[in-house]
Short mmCIF file of C-alpha atoms and ligand atoms in Angstrom, two decimals:
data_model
loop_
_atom_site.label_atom_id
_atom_site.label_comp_id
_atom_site.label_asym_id
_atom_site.label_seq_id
_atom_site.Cartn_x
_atom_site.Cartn_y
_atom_site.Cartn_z
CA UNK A 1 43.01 8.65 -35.64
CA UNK A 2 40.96 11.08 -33.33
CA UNK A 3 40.45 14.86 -33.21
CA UNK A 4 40.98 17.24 -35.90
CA UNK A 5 40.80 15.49 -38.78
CA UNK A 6 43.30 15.94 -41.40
CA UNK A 7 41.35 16.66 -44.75
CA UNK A 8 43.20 17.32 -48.18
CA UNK A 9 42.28 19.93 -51.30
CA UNK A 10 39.82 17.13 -52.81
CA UNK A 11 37.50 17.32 -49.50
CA UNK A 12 39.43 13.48 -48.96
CA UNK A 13 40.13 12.21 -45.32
CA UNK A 14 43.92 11.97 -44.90
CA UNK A 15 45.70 9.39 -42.51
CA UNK A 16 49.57 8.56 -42.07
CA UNK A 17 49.77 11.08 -45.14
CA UNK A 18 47.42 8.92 -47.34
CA UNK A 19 44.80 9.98 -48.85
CA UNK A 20 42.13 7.29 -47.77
CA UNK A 21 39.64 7.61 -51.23
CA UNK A 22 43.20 6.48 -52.74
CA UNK A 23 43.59 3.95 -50.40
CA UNK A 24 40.18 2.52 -51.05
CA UNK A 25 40.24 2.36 -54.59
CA UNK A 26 43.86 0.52 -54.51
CA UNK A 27 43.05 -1.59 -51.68
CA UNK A 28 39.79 -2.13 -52.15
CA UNK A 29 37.01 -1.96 -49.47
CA UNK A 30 36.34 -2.87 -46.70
CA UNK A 31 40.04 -2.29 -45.92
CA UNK A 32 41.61 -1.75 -42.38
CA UNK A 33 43.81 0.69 -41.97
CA UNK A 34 46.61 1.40 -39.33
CA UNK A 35 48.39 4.61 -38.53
CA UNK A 36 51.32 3.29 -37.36
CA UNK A 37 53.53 6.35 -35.97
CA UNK A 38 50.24 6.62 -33.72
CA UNK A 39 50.70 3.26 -32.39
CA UNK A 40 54.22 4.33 -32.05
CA UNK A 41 53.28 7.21 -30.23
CA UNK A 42 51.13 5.42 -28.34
CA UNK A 43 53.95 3.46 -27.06
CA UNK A 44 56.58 6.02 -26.07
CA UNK A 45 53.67 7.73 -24.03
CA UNK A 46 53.50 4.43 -21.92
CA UNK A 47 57.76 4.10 -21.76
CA UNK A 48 58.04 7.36 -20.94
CA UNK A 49 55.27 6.67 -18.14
CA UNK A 50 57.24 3.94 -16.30
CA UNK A 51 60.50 6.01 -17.39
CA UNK A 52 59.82 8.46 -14.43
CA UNK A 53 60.11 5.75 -11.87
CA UNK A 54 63.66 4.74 -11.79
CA UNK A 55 63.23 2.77 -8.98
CA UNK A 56 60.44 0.48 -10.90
CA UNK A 57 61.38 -2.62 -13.50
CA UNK A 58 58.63 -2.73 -15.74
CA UNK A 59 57.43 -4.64 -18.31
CA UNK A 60 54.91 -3.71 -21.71
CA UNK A 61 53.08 -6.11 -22.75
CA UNK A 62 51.26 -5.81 -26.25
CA UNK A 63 47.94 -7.73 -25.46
CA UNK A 64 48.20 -9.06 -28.86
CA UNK A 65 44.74 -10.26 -28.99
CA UNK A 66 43.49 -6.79 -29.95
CA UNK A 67 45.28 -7.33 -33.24
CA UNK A 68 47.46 -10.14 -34.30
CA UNK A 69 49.35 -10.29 -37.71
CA UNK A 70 53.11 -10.72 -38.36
CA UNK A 71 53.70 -7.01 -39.00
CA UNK A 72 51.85 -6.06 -35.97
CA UNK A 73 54.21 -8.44 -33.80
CA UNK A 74 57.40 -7.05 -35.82
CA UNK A 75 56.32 -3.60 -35.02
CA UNK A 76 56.00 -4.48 -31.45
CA UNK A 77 59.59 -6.51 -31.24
CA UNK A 78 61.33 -4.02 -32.84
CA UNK A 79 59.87 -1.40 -30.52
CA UNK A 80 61.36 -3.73 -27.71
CA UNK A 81 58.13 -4.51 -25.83
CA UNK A 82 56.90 -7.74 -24.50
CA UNK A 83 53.95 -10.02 -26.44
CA UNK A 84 50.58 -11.29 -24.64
CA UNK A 85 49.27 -13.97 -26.34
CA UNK A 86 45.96 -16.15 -25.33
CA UNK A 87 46.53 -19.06 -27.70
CA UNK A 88 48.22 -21.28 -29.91
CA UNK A 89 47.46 -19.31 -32.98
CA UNK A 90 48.56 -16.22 -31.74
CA UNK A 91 51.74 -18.03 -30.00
CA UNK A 92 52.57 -19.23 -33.60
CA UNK A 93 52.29 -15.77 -34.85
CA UNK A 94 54.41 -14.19 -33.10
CA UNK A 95 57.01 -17.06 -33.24
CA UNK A 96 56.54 -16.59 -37.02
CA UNK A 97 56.75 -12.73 -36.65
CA UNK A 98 60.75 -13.55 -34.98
CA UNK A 99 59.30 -12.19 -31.80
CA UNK A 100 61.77 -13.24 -29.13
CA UNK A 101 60.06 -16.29 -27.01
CA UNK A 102 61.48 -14.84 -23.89
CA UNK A 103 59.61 -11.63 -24.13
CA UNK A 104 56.34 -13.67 -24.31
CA UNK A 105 53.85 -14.58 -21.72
CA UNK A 106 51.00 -16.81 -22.34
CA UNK A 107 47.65 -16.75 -21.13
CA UNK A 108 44.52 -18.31 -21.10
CA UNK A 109 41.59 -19.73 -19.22
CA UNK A 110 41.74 -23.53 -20.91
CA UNK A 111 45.50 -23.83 -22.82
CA UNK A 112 45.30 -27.31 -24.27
CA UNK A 113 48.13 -29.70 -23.61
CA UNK A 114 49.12 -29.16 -27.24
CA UNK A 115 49.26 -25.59 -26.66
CA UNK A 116 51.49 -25.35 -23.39
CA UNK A 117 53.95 -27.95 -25.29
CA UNK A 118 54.13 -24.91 -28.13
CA UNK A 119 54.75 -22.74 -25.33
CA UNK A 120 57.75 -25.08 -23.59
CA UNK A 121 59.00 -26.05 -27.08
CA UNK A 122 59.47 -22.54 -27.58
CA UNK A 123 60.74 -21.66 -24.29
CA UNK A 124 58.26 -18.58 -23.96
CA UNK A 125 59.21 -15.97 -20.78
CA UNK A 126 56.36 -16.71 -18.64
CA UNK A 127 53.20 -18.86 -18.63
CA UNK A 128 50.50 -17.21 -16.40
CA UNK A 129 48.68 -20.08 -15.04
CA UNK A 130 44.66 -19.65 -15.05
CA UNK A 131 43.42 -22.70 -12.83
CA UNK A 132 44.29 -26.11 -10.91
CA UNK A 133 43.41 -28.51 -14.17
CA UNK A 134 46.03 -26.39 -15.80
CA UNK A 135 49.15 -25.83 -13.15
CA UNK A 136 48.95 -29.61 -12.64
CA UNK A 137 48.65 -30.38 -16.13
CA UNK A 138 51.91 -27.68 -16.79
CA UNK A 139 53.72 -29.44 -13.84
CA UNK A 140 53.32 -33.19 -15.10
CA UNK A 141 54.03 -32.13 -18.76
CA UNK A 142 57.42 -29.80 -16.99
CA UNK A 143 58.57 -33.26 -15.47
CA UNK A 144 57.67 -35.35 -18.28
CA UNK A 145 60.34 -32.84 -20.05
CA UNK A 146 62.58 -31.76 -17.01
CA UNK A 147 61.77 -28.44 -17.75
CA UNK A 148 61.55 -25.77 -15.47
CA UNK A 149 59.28 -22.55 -16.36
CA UNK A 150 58.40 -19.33 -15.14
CA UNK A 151 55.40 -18.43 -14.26
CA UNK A 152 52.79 -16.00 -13.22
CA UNK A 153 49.05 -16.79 -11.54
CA UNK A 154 46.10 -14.73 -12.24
CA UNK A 155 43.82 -13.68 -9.67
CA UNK A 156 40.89 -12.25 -9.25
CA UNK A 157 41.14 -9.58 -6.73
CA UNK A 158 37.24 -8.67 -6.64
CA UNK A 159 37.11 -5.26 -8.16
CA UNK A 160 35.52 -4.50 -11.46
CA UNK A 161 36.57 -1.64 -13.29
CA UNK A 162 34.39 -0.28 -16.51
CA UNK A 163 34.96 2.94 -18.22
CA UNK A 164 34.26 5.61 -14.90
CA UNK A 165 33.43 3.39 -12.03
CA UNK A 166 35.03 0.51 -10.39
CA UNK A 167 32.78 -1.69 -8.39
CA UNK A 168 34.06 -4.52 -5.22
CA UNK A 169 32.65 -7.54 -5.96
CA UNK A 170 33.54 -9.33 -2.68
CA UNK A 171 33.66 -12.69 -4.46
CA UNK A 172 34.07 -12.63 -8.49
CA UNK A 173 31.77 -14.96 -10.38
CA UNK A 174 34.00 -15.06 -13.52
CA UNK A 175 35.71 -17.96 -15.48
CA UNK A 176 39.22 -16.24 -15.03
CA UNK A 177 41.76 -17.32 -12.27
CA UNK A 178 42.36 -18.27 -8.92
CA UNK A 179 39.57 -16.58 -6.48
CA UNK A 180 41.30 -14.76 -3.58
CA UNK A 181 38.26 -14.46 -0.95
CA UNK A 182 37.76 -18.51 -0.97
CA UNK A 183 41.44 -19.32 -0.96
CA UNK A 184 41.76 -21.01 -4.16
CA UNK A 185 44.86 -18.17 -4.86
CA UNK A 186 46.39 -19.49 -1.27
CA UNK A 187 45.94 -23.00 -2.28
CA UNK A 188 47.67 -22.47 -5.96
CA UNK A 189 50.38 -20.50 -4.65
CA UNK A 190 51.14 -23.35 -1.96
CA UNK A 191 50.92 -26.15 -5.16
CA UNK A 192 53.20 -23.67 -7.13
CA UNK A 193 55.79 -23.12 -4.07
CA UNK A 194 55.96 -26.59 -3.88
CA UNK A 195 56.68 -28.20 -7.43
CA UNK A 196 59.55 -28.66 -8.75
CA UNK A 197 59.41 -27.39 -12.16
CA UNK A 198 56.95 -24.50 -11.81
CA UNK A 199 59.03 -20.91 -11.01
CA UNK A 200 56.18 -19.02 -9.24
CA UNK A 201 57.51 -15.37 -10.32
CA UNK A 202 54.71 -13.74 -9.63
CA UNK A 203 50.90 -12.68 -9.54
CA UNK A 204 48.93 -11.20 -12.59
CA UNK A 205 45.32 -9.71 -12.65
CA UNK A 206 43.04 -8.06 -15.23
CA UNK A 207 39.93 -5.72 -13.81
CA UNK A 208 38.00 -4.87 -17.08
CA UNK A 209 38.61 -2.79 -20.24
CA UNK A 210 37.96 0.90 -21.30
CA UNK A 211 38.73 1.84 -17.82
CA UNK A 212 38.64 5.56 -17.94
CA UNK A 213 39.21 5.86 -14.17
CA UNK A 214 42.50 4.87 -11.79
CA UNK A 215 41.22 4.36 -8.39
CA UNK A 216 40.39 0.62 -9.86
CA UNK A 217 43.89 -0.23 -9.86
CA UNK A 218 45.09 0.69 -6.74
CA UNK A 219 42.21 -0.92 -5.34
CA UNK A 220 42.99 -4.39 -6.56
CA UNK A 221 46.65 -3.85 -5.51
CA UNK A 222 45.70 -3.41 -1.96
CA UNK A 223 43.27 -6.31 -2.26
CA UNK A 224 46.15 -8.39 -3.31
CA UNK A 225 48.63 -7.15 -0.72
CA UNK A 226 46.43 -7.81 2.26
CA UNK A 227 46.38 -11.42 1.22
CA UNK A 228 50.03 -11.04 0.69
CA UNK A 229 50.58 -10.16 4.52
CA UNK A 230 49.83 -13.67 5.15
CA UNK A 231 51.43 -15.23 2.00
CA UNK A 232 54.31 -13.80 3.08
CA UNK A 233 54.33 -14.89 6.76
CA UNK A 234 53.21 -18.52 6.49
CA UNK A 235 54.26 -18.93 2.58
CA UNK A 236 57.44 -16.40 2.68
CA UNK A 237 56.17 -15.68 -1.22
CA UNK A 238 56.43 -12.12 -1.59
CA UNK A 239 55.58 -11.82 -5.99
CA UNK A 240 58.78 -10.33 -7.83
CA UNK A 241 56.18 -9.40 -10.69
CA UNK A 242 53.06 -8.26 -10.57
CA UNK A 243 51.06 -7.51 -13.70
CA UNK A 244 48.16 -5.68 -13.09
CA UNK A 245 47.14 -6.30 -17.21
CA UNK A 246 45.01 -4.02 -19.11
CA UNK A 247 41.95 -1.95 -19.68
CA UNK A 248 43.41 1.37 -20.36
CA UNK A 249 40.36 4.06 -21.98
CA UNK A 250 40.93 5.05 -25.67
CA UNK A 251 38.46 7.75 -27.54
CA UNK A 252 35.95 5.52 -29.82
CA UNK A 253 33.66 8.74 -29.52
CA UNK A 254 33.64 12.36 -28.24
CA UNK A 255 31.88 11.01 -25.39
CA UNK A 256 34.91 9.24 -24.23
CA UNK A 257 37.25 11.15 -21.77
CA UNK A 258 40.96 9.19 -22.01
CA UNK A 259 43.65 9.89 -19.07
CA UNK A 260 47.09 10.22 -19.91
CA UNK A 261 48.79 7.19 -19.72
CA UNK A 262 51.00 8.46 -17.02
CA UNK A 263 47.91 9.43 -14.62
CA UNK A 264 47.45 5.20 -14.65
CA UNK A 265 50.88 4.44 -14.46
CA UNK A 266 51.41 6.74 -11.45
CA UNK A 267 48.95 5.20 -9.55
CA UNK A 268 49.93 1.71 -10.01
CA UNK A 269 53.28 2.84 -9.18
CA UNK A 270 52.64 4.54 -5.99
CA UNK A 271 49.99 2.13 -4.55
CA UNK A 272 52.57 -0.99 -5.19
CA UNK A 273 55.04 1.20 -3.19
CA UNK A 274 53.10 2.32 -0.61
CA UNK A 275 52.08 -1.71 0.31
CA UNK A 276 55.64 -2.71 -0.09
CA UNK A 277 56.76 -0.25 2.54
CA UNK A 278 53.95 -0.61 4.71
CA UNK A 279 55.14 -4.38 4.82
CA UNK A 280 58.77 -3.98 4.21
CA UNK A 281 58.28 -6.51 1.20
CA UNK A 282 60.40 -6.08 -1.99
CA UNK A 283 59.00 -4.13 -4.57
CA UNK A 284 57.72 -6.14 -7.61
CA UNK A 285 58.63 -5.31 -11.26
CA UNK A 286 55.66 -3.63 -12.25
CA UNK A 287 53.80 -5.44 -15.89
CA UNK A 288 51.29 -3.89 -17.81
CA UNK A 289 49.31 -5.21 -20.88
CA UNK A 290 47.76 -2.67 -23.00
CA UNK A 291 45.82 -4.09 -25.78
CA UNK A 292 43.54 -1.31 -27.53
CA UNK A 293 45.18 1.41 -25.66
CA UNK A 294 48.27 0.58 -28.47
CA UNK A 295 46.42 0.17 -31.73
CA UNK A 296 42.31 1.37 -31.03
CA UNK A 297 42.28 4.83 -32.47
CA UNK A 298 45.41 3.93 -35.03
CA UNK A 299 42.75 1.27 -36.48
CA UNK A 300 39.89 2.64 -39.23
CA UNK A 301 37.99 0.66 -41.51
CA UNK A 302 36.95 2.28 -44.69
CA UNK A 303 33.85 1.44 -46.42
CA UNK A 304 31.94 1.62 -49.31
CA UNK A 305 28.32 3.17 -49.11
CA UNK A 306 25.59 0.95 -51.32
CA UNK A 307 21.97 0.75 -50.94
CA UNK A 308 20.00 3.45 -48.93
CA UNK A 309 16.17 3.04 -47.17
CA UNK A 310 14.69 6.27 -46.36
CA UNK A 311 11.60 5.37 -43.73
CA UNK A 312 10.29 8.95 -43.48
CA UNK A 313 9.69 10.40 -40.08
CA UNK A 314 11.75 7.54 -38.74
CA UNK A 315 15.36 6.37 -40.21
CA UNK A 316 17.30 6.59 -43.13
CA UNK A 317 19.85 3.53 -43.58
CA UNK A 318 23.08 3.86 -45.20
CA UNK A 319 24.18 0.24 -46.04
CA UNK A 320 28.18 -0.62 -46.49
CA UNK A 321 30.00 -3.54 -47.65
CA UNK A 322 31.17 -4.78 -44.62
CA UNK A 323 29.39 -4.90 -41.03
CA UNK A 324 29.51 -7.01 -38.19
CA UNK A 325 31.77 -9.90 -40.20
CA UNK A 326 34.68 -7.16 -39.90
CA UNK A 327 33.02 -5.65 -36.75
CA UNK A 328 31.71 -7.07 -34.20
CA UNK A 329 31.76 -5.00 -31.46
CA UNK A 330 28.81 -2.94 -32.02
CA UNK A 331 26.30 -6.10 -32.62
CA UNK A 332 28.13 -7.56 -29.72
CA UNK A 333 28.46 -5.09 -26.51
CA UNK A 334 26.45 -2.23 -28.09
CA UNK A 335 29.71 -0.02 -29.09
CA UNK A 336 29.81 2.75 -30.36
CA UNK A 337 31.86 4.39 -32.90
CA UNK A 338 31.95 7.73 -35.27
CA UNK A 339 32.23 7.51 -39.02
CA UNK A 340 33.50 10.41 -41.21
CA UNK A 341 32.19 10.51 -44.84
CA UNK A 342 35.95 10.13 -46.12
CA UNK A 343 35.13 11.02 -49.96
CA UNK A 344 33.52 14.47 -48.45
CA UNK A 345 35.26 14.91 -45.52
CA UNK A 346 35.21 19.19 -46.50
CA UNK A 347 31.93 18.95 -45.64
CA UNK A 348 29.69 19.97 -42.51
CA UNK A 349 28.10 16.82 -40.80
CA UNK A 350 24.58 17.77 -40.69
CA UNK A 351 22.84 14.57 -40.79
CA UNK A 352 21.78 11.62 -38.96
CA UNK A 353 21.97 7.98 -40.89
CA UNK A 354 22.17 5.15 -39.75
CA UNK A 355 25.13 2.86 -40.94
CA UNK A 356 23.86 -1.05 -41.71
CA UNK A 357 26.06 -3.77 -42.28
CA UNK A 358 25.32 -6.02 -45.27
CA UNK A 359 25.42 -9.41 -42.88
CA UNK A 360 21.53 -10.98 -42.52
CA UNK A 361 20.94 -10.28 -38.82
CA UNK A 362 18.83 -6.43 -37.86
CA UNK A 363 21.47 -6.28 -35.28
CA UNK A 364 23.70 -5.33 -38.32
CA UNK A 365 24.26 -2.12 -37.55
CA UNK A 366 27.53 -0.26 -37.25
CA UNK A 367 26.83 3.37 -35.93
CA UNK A 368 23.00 3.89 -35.23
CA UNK A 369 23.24 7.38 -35.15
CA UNK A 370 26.16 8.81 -37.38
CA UNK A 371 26.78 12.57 -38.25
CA UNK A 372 27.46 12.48 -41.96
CA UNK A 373 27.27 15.38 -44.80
CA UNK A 374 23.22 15.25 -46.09
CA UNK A 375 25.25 13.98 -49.32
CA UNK A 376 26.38 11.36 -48.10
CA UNK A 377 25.24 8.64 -50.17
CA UNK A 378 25.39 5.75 -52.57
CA UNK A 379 29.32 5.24 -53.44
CA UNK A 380 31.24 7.22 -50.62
CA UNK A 381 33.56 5.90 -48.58
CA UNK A 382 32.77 6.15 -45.00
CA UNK A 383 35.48 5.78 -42.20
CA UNK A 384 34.89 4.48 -38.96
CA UNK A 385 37.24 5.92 -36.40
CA UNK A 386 38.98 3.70 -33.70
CA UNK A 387 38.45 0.52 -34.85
CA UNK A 388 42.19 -0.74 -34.49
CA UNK A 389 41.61 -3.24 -31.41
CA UNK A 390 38.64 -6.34 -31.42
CA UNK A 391 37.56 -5.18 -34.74
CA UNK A 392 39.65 -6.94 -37.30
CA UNK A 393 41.20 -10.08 -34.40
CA UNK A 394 37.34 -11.00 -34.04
CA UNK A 395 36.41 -10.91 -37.80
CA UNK A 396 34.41 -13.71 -38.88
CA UNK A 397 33.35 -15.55 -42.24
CA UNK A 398 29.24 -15.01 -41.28
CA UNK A 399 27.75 -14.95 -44.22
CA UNK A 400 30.63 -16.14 -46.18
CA UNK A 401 32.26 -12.45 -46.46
CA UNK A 402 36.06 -12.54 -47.00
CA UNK A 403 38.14 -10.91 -44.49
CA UNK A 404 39.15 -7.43 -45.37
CA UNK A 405 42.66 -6.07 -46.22
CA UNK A 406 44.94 -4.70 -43.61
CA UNK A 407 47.10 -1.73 -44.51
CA UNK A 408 49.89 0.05 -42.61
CA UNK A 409 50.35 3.71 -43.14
CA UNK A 410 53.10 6.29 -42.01
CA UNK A 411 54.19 9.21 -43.82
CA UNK A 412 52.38 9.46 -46.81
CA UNK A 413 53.68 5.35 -47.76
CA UNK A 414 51.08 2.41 -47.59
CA UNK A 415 52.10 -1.03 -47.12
CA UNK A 416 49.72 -4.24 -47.37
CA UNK A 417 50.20 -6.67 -44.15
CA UNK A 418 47.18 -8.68 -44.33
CA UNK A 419 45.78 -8.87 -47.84
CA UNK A 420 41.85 -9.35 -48.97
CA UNK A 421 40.91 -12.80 -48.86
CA UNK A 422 39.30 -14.14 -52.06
CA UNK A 423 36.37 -16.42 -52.64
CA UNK A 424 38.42 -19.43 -52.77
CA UNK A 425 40.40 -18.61 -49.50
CA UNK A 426 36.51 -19.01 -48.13
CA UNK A 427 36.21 -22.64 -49.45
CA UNK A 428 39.85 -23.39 -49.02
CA UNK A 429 39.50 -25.70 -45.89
CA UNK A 430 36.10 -27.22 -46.95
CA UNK A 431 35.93 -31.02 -48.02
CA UNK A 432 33.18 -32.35 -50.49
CA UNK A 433 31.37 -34.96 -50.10
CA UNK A 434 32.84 -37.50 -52.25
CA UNK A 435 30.86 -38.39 -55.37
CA UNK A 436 29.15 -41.90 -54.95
CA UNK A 437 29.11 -44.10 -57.63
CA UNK A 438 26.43 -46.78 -58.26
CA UNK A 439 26.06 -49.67 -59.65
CA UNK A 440 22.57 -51.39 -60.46
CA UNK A 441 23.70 -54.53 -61.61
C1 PLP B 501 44.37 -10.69 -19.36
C2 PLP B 501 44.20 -9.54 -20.24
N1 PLP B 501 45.23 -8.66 -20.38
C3 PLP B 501 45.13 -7.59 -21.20
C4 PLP B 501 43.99 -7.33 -21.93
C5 PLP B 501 43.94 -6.14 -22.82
O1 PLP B 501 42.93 -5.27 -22.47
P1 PLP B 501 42.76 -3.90 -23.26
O2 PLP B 501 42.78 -4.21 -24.69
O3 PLP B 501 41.46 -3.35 -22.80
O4 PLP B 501 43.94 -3.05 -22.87
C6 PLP B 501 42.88 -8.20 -21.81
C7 PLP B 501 41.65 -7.96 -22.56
O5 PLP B 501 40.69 -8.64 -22.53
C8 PLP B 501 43.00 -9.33 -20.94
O6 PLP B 501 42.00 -10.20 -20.81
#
């Protein structure tokens, strides 16, 4: 839902052939919607990316932590791509969603036993093991159940890729995976190689997120293939998967540059090639896991406009009904977003307002500086553009606010996946105190 906006006779904003002032009095605010032939579009761009490389298997991976509901997960199945999920709760969802276990890979930095015996119950295609606690903990509960499993290590590979630069950290001081400069990744493969349950398939790493850059990639594949020179020699473990995970750029403002999908795809592609000749090694089937390259810009949250401040010479404060309970992002790494004034979309955006959130914490604010009609006011619906992945998955109760609505949309229908939570939904799990009774005699 970026670039030219499609706007209808009443001055509305239109998406998937909705009008969205409709959608917000039917639905109610604040309401997430999804476009959902752009999240289809989204994913043909990345088959038809790995398409031109018949000599590649390859593997899409929904990282479904950017946005997790049953209908998201159908949508995903029946588009035949694989599932990334981080946790039980999103395990369970996509079980629930009829999501084939085998196309699902699990990861996580501290999977509870509980968790990994979901996983095995189910039979899921691939664990990717984080750290030692956890491949011996998978290995003891695999021969408690003489169960074999595939599975996948992550490791860190020292580069750290943000939006247009990449930096080599030598050594990464994070909480994810096996380190490959200190020879914890040596020492994991070696405990994989040599269990008896545990199918080591492969490697698996992750550089960073809204990665608007490709030289990142490549340079964590050659990290991991000159460790591989001697994995292979003295381990003979060449990977026969390597996913090199997520992070692909999306548009959350005009300031934000996106490459095709095939530019990153190429890359990866060509660099794993190049190191596999140079070695004579097999190639690897190739993984990705795109989480808001799939769903960020399909994703807008609408919003009702209440209370304004004027502080003259300074700000003027447009306050909605939501805020950092649907939306984090913004209060949490700065983001930044554009809003449209959806109820006058006709009109030229020649204004500057802040938009507040309606949570108790200043750092409430949604857009600091957003270019909105001088009309804008009181009881328009304002929609924020891109907010599809992180934005409804890391909702929160703060403040007791019920979780918005979730709609699909796609040629002109709407259909209600997640619905509003009510007031008692918010109290649902809470216990009271039990009522003492006493007695003076
Ligand atoms: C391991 C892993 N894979 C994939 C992703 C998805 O990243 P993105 O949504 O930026 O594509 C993440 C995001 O944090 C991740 O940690």
């Amino acid at each position: 839902m970026f670039g030219t906006q499609i706007v209808n006779n009443e001055g509305h904003l239109m998406i998937g052939g909705c009008d969205t002032v409709d959608l917000a009095n039917e639905f109610g605010t604040p309401l997430y919607i999804y476009d959902t032939a752009l999240i289809k579009e989204k994913i043909e761009e990345f088959k038809a990316a790995f398409s031109r490389h018949k000599e590649i298997d390859w593997q899409i991976a929904y990282a479904s932590k950017a946005f997790s509901t049953l209908a998201m997960v159908q949508l995903i199945d029946e588009a035949g791509l694989a599932l990334d999920v981080v946790s039980g709760g999103e395990l369970y969802t996509a079980l629930h969603a009829g999501m084939p276990a085998s196309r699902i890979h699990f990861h996580g930095n501290n999977k509870s036993d509980s968790e990994l015996r979901l996983a095995l119950d189910a039979a899921v295609g691939a664990i990717v093991v984080d750290n030692f606690y956890e491949l011996d903990r998978l290995n003891q509960l695999c021969a408690e159940r003489r169960q074999s499993m595939d599975i996948l290590l992550r490791v860190t590979p020292g580069v750290e890729a943000h939006t247009h630069e990449f930096i080599m950290t030598g050594h990464d001081d994070t909480k994810f995976g096996f380190n490959l400069d200190n020879g914890m990744a040596e020492q994991a493969i070696r405990l994989a190689l040599e269990s008896s349950y545990l199918i080591l398939k492969g490697l698996h790493c992750h550089i960073g997120s809204q990665i608007f850059e490709t030289e990142g990639f490549a340079e964590a594949i050659r990290t991991i293939y000159k460790y591989l020179d001697r994995w292979s020699a003295q381990l003979g473990f060449s990977p026969r998967i390597l996913n090199v995970g997520g992070g692909f750029g999306i548009h959350y403002t005009e300031l934000d540059h996106p490459l095709p999908i095939a530019d990153y795809i190429d890359t990866i592609v060509a660099t794993v090639r190049e190191e596999c000749d140079n070695r004579a090694l097999p190639l690897p089937a190739i993984w990705v896991e795109p989480g808001r390259s799939l769903v960020g810009e399909a994703g807008t949250t609408l919003y009702t406009a209440g209370a304004t401040k004027e502080i003259p010479g300074t700000r003027t404060y447009l306050s909605v009904d939501g805020g950092m309970a649907d939306n984090i992002r913004p209060s949490l790494y700065q983001a930044d977003y554009q809003a449209i004034c959806a109820s006058r979309a006709n009109l030229p955006a020649d204004k500057i307002l802040a938009i507040a959130g309606k949570c108790c914490e200043t750092g409430d604010i949604l857009i600091k500086q957003a270019h909105l009609p001088a009309g804008c006011t009181s009881g328009d619906i304002l929609a924020v553009l891109s907010t599809g992945a992180y934005g409804y998955s890391m909702a929160s109760h703060y403040n007791r606010l019920p979780a918005p609505a979730v709609v699909f949309v796609e040629d002109g229908d709407a259909s209600l996946v997640v619905r509003r939570e009510t007031y008692a939904d918010i109290i649902r799990l809470d216990v009271p105190l039990q009522v003492k009774t006493h007695n003076d005699n």
